[in-house]
Amino acid sequence: MASKDVSPGLWLIGIGPGDLGHITERAKSIARGCSKRYLEGYTAVLPSDQEERLEEVLGTWERLMRPSVESPERLLDEAREEAVALLIVGDPMQATTHIDLEARCMEEGVGFEVVPGMSATALAVSLSGLQSYKFGRQVTLPYPYGEYLATSPLEMIESNRSNGLHTLVLLDLDPTGMGFDLPTPMRPDQAVSILDRMAERAHEEGGASKGDPVEVRKWDGILLSDVGTGNQRVSSGSLDDVSNIEGGYVHTLIIPSNMSDNEKDAFRRRNLS
Amino acid sequence: MASKDVSPGLWLIGIGPGDLGHITERAKSIARGCSKRYLEGYTAVLPSDQEERLEEVLGTWERLMRPSVESPERLLDEAREEAVALLIVGDPMQATTHIDLEARCMEEGVGFEVVPGMSATALAVSLSGLQSYKFGRQVTLPYPYGEYLATSPLEMIESNRSNGLHTLVLLDLDPTGMGFDLPTPMRPDQAVSILDRMAERAHEEGGASKGDPVEVRKWDGILLSDVGTGNQRVSSGSLDDVSNIEGGYVHTLIIPSNMSDNEKDAFRRRNLS
């Protein structure tokens, strides 16, 4: 596809997770054909070696942080006149803001197109060796905000567990919640400690009559680190084991429940590796 | 990556859904570098125009049906000596048999590598405009087997609905359940009629005292047709509307529940289109 074939409008282009080798042919040719390229820089992140290759693979680009995406006047003005690519690490439609952009473009009569990419979450599920149809609702584990600690993420995991369903737990990237800065991915020890504190908090709120707090550190866990990159690592064990895993940059956690024999085998294979 | 760089073993390679433009750079270069290529032909299907392009894009190939994948002796013997690609439409790790292949290779000391691809289910969720974190457990709707009609798929949808969660409903491709033949994707009218019959059956089994059967035809539905292909279509309405949609080849159904305002807007936009 030559440059002139890409029509004016906002092109939300998924470039896949972690490694530019995961970009699809279609995403590559459309991104190259756009007159401008922005990289959305706060819901996900590329490793620095891949970011350095981005210009060579797709052309010149500029980073866009949350304020410019959530108040997208400039972006829409440009997209009215020319083909503008908003490059998203992973798949474009996973984050709320990207769905809001669809609505804004429709309202203002600006062309809007999505070029899908492989999502990091789909890849994590795939690498876990667990069956995708046995996953319940996905959960995001936020950084605690000062003294405030909502226990709802733990409750959702427990609800999945009691229904025999696995949980994909996305770890927060932004301690400030503002999206101004480059991401600060949550470490495995932080994640397990936050789950621990949620269990204590839930126990306090439920009253001492309800027995002991849930021992989350004894739960099974699968940690997926730097999915899609050359440093990709999959490790399984108890959440206590998981909390001791060092290294890696971006992590995703899976909490399995009621594994089949095949799934248990896959879990053990990932344990040894 | 040159041919000689791909080491012997079984390479499970996801080629993405529907259109060969969704293949990643990495999948393409590894598939080309393998000495043999098989296309797994029973869990998913490429449109015929794309299948015709497959040789030009990846090299010569042969189709493999279920018996040769589930009793993979020949495949493993070849993979012991040379780099063998098993091409999977979508993502390789979504289907049980593919996870079984991982175990077989480990047991027999045959190299095993997965090259992920964009999955049709992830793409369907992305195109729906619904938030991915609000999906509950995914459900497969099988063809009825003679007189036998399990009501568990409907029960899972109802359980998601009562928890305010959306359901991705995969429609069966194989009326025989044997995987010998090329897929026969379930049509939207068949899917809605099967859900209808499940509601009646569940009502009969629950006893007449429990009021009327669930009126599934009044539920909201989003139909995703030929996702990833040039004929891709997303339509929303009641399940009764959905059952009247004609045309298309492979369909996926989403049953939303408790949509947010943004999701309702996306639903309406897909209704008009």
JSON list of C-alpha atoms in Angstrom, two decimals, chain B residues 36-148:
[
{"chain": "B", "resi": 36, "resn": "LYS", "atom": "CA", "xyz": [7.53, -28.15, 5.57]},
{"chain": "B", "resi": 37, "resn": "ARG", "atom": "CA", "xyz": [4.26, -26.35, 6.20]},
{"chain": "B", "resi": 38, "resn": "TYR", "atom": "CA", "xyz": [0.92, -27.84, 7.25]},
{"chain": "B", "resi": 39, "resn": "LEU", "atom": "CA", "xyz": [-2.31, -25.87, 7.63]},
{"chain": "B", "resi": 40, "resn": "GLU", "atom": "CA", "xyz": [-4.48, -27.09, 10.51]},
{"chain": "B", "resi": 41, "resn": "GLY", "atom": "CA", "xyz": [-7.83, -27.26, 8.78]},
{"chain": "B", "resi": 42, "resn": "TYR", "atom": "CA", "xyz": [-10.55, -28.09, 11.30]},
{"chain": "B", "resi": 43, "resn": "THR", "atom": "CA", "xyz": [-10.61, -25.66, 14.26]},
{"chain": "B", "resi": 44, "resn": "ALA", "atom": "CA", "xyz": [-10.74, -22.59, 12.02]},
{"chain": "B", "resi": 45, "resn": "VAL", "atom": "CA", "xyz": [-10.80, -21.71, 8.37]},
{"chain": "B", "resi": 46, "resn": "LEU", "atom": "CA", "xyz": [-9.37, -19.19, 5.91]},
{"chain": "B", "resi": 47, "resn": "PRO", "atom": "CA", "xyz": [-11.58, -17.66, 3.22]},
{"chain": "B", "resi": 48, "resn": "SER", "atom": "CA", "xyz": [-10.83, -19.34, -0.12]},
{"chain": "B", "resi": 49, "resn": "ASP", "atom": "CA", "xyz": [-9.27, -16.23, -1.69]},
{"chain": "B", "resi": 50, "resn": "GLN", "atom": "CA", "xyz": [-6.77, -16.07, 1.18]},
{"chain": "B", "resi": 51, "resn": "GLU", "atom": "CA", "xyz": [-6.11, -19.79, 1.03]},
{"chain": "B", "resi": 52, "resn": "GLU", "atom": "CA", "xyz": [-5.22, -19.35, -2.63]},
{"chain": "B", "resi": 53, "resn": "ARG", "atom": "CA", "xyz": [-2.60, -16.73, -1.66]},
{"chain": "B", "resi": 54, "resn": "LEU", "atom": "CA", "xyz": [-1.07, -18.85, 1.10]},
{"chain": "B", "resi": 55, "resn": "GLU", "atom": "CA", "xyz": [1.53, -20.55, -1.09]},
{"chain": "B", "resi": 56, "resn": "GLU", "atom": "CA", "xyz": [2.70, -17.24, -2.56]},
{"chain": "B", "resi": 57, "resn": "VAL", "atom": "CA", "xyz": [2.99, -15.66, 0.94]},
{"chain": "B", "resi": 58, "resn": "LEU", "atom": "CA", "xyz": [4.46, -18.57, 2.95]},
{"chain": "B", "resi": 59, "resn": "GLY", "atom": "CA", "xyz": [5.43, -21.33, 0.52]},
{"chain": "B", "resi": 60, "resn": "THR", "atom": "CA", "xyz": [3.96, -24.72, -0.39]},
{"chain": "B", "resi": 61, "resn": "TRP", "atom": "CA", "xyz": [1.69, -26.34, 2.18]},
{"chain": "B", "resi": 62, "resn": "GLU", "atom": "CA", "xyz": [-0.56, -29.31, 2.87]},
{"chain": "B", "resi": 63, "resn": "ARG", "atom": "CA", "xyz": [-3.83, -29.44, 4.83]},
{"chain": "B", "resi": 64, "resn": "LEU", "atom": "CA", "xyz": [-3.96, -31.47, 8.05]},
{"chain": "B", "resi": 65, "resn": "MET", "atom": "CA", "xyz": [-7.24, -32.61, 9.59]},
{"chain": "B", "resi": 66, "resn": "ARG", "atom": "CA", "xyz": [-7.99, -33.68, 13.15]},
{"chain": "B", "resi": 67, "resn": "PRO", "atom": "CA", "xyz": [-6.82, -37.31, 13.05]},
{"chain": "B", "resi": 68, "resn": "SER", "atom": "CA", "xyz": [-3.29, -36.31, 11.95]},
{"chain": "B", "resi": 69, "resn": "VAL", "atom": "CA", "xyz": [-3.07, -33.64, 14.65]},
{"chain": "B", "resi": 70, "resn": "GLU", "atom": "CA", "xyz": [-4.48, -35.73, 17.49]},
{"chain": "B", "resi": 71, "resn": "SER", "atom": "CA", "xyz": [-2.38, -38.77, 16.53]},
{"chain": "B", "resi": 72, "resn": "PRO", "atom": "CA", "xyz": [0.65, -36.76, 15.51]},
{"chain": "B", "resi": 73, "resn": "GLU", "atom": "CA", "xyz": [3.25, -39.57, 15.09]},
{"chain": "B", "resi": 74, "resn": "ARG", "atom": "CA", "xyz": [4.11, -38.62, 11.52]},
{"chain": "B", "resi": 75, "resn": "LEU", "atom": "CA", "xyz": [4.23, -34.94, 12.36]},
{"chain": "B", "resi": 76, "resn": "LEU", "atom": "CA", "xyz": [6.58, -35.55, 15.30]},
{"chain": "B", "resi": 77, "resn": "ASP", "atom": "CA", "xyz": [8.82, -37.88, 13.29]},
{"chain": "B", "resi": 78, "resn": "GLU", "atom": "CA", "xyz": [9.29, -35.17, 10.70]},
{"chain": "B", "resi": 79, "resn": "ALA", "atom": "CA", "xyz": [9.79, -32.46, 13.31]},
{"chain": "B", "resi": 80, "resn": "ARG", "atom": "CA", "xyz": [12.57, -34.52, 14.91]},
{"chain": "B", "resi": 81, "resn": "GLU", "atom": "CA", "xyz": [14.63, -34.09, 11.76]},
{"chain": "B", "resi": 82, "resn": "GLU", "atom": "CA", "xyz": [13.58, -30.76, 10.30]},
{"chain": "B", "resi": 83, "resn": "ALA", "atom": "CA", "xyz": [11.75, -27.50, 10.94]},
{"chain": "B", "resi": 84, "resn": "VAL", "atom": "CA", "xyz": [8.03, -28.24, 10.50]},
{"chain": "B", "resi": 85, "resn": "ALA", "atom": "CA", "xyz": [5.42, -25.47, 10.60]},
{"chain": "B", "resi": 86, "resn": "LEU", "atom": "CA", "xyz": [1.87, -26.20, 11.73]},
{"chain": "B", "resi": 87, "resn": "LEU", "atom": "CA", "xyz": [0.00, -23.10, 10.59]},
{"chain": "B", "resi": 88, "resn": "ILE", "atom": "CA", "xyz": [-3.01, -22.20, 12.70]},
{"chain": "B", "resi": 89, "resn": "VAL", "atom": "CA", "xyz": [-5.63, -19.66, 11.63]},
{"chain": "B", "resi": 90, "resn": "GLY", "atom": "CA", "xyz": [-5.76, -17.16, 14.52]},
{"chain": "B", "resi": 91, "resn": "ASP", "atom": "CA", "xyz": [-3.62, -17.91, 17.58]},
{"chain": "B", "resi": 92, "resn": "PRO", "atom": "CA", "xyz": [-2.11, -21.39, 18.12]},
{"chain": "B", "resi": 93, "resn": "MET", "atom": "CA", "xyz": [-2.78, -21.80, 21.83]},
{"chain": "B", "resi": 94, "resn": "GLN", "atom": "CA", "xyz": [-6.54, -21.26, 21.83]},
{"chain": "B", "resi": 95, "resn": "ALA", "atom": "CA", "xyz": [-7.46, -24.87, 21.11]},
{"chain": "B", "resi": 96, "resn": "THR", "atom": "CA", "xyz": [-6.95, -27.84, 23.45]},
{"chain": "B", "resi": 97, "resn": "THR", "atom": "CA", "xyz": [-5.30, -30.03, 20.85]},
{"chain": "B", "resi": 98, "resn": "HIS", "atom": "CA", "xyz": [-2.55, -27.51, 20.38]},
{"chain": "B", "resi": 99, "resn": "ILE", "atom": "CA", "xyz": [-1.72, -27.58, 24.09]},
{"chain": "B", "resi": 100, "resn": "ASP", "atom": "CA", "xyz": [-1.70, -31.38, 23.89]},
{"chain": "B", "resi": 101, "resn": "LEU", "atom": "CA", "xyz": [0.91, -31.14, 21.12]},
{"chain": "B", "resi": 102, "resn": "GLU", "atom": "CA", "xyz": [3.18, -29.19, 23.49]},
{"chain": "B", "resi": 103, "resn": "ALA", "atom": "CA", "xyz": [2.98, -32.08, 25.98]},
{"chain": "B", "resi": 104, "resn": "ARG", "atom": "CA", "xyz": [3.66, -34.73, 23.30]},
{"chain": "B", "resi": 105, "resn": "CYS", "atom": "CA", "xyz": [6.72, -32.87, 22.03]},
{"chain": "B", "resi": 106, "resn": "MET", "atom": "CA", "xyz": [8.11, -32.50, 25.57]},
{"chain": "B", "resi": 107, "resn": "GLU", "atom": "CA", "xyz": [7.63, -36.23, 26.26]},
{"chain": "B", "resi": 108, "resn": "GLU", "atom": "CA", "xyz": [9.34, -37.27, 23.05]},
{"chain": "B", "resi": 109, "resn": "GLY", "atom": "CA", "xyz": [12.15, -34.74, 23.13]},
{"chain": "B", "resi": 110, "resn": "VAL", "atom": "CA", "xyz": [11.02, -32.98, 19.96]},
{"chain": "B", "resi": 111, "resn": "GLY", "atom": "CA", "xyz": [11.61, -29.24, 19.81]},
{"chain": "B", "resi": 112, "resn": "PHE", "atom": "CA", "xyz": [8.44, -27.22, 20.27]},
{"chain": "B", "resi": 113, "resn": "GLU", "atom": "CA", "xyz": [8.00, -23.49, 19.70]},
{"chain": "B", "resi": 114, "resn": "VAL", "atom": "CA", "xyz": [4.95, -21.26, 19.47]},
{"chain": "B", "resi": 115, "resn": "VAL", "atom": "CA", "xyz": [4.79, -18.17, 17.30]},
{"chain": "B", "resi": 116, "resn": "PRO", "atom": "CA", "xyz": [1.73, -16.25, 18.47]},
{"chain": "B", "resi": 117, "resn": "GLY", "atom": "CA", "xyz": [-0.85, -14.76, 16.13]},
{"chain": "B", "resi": 118, "resn": "MET", "atom": "CA", "xyz": [-3.76, -12.42, 16.51]},
{"chain": "B", "resi": 119, "resn": "SER", "atom": "CA", "xyz": [-6.74, -14.45, 17.70]},
{"chain": "B", "resi": 120, "resn": "ALA", "atom": "CA", "xyz": [-10.18, -14.17, 16.16]},
{"chain": "B", "resi": 121, "resn": "THR", "atom": "CA", "xyz": [-11.76, -13.99, 19.61]},
{"chain": "B", "resi": 122, "resn": "ALA", "atom": "CA", "xyz": [-9.55, -11.08, 20.73]},
{"chain": "B", "resi": 123, "resn": "LEU", "atom": "CA", "xyz": [-10.39, -9.31, 17.48]},
{"chain": "B", "resi": 124, "resn": "ALA", "atom": "CA", "xyz": [-14.12, -9.89, 17.99]},
{"chain": "B", "resi": 125, "resn": "VAL", "atom": "CA", "xyz": [-13.99, -8.38, 21.49]},
{"chain": "B", "resi": 126, "resn": "SER", "atom": "CA", "xyz": [-12.00, -5.45, 20.17]},
{"chain": "B", "resi": 127, "resn": "LEU", "atom": "CA", "xyz": [-14.46, -4.77, 17.32]},
{"chain": "B", "resi": 128, "resn": "SER", "atom": "CA", "xyz": [-17.53, -4.97, 19.56]},
{"chain": "B", "resi": 129, "resn": "GLY", "atom": "CA", "xyz": [-16.74, -1.65, 21.26]},
{"chain": "B", "resi": 130, "resn": "LEU", "atom": "CA", "xyz": [-17.32, -3.32, 24.64]},
{"chain": "B", "resi": 131, "resn": "GLN", "atom": "CA", "xyz": [-14.71, -3.16, 27.39]},
{"chain": "B", "resi": 132, "resn": "SER", "atom": "CA", "xyz": [-12.61, -6.30, 27.45]},
{"chain": "B", "resi": 133, "resn": "TYR", "atom": "CA", "xyz": [-12.39, -6.35, 31.25]},
{"chain": "B", "resi": 134, "resn": "LYS", "atom": "CA", "xyz": [-16.16, -6.66, 31.50]},
{"chain": "B", "resi": 135, "resn": "PHE", "atom": "CA", "xyz": [-16.32, -10.05, 29.80]},
{"chain": "B", "resi": 136, "resn": "GLY", "atom": "CA", "xyz": [-17.11, -13.10, 31.89]},
{"chain": "B", "resi": 137, "resn": "ARG", "atom": "CA", "xyz": [-16.42, -16.66, 30.95]},
{"chain": "B", "resi": 138, "resn": "GLN", "atom": "CA", "xyz": [-16.46, -17.44, 27.23]},
{"chain": "B", "resi": 139, "resn": "VAL", "atom": "CA", "xyz": [-19.02, -19.96, 25.98]},
{"chain": "B", "resi": 140, "resn": "THR", "atom": "CA", "xyz": [-19.06, -22.35, 23.03]},
{"chain": "B", "resi": 141, "resn": "LEU", "atom": "CA", "xyz": [-22.43, -23.11, 21.49]},
{"chain": "B", "resi": 142, "resn": "PRO", "atom": "CA", "xyz": [-22.30, -26.65, 20.06]},
{"chain": "B", "resi": 143, "resn": "TYR", "atom": "CA", "xyz": [-24.53, -28.11, 17.39]},
{"chain": "B", "resi": 144, "resn": "PRO", "atom": "CA", "xyz": [-27.16, -30.31, 19.06]},
{"chain": "B", "resi": 145, "resn": "TYR", "atom": "CA", "xyz": [-26.11, -33.95, 18.95]},
{"chain": "B", "resi": 146, "resn": "GLY", "atom": "CA", "xyz": [-29.22, -35.86, 17.87]},
{"chain": "B", "resi": 147, "resn": "GLU", "atom": "CA", "xyz": [-31.85, -35.46, 20.59]},
{"chain": "B", "resi": 148, "resn": "TYR", "atom": "CA", "xyz": [-29.25, -34.40, 23.14]}
]
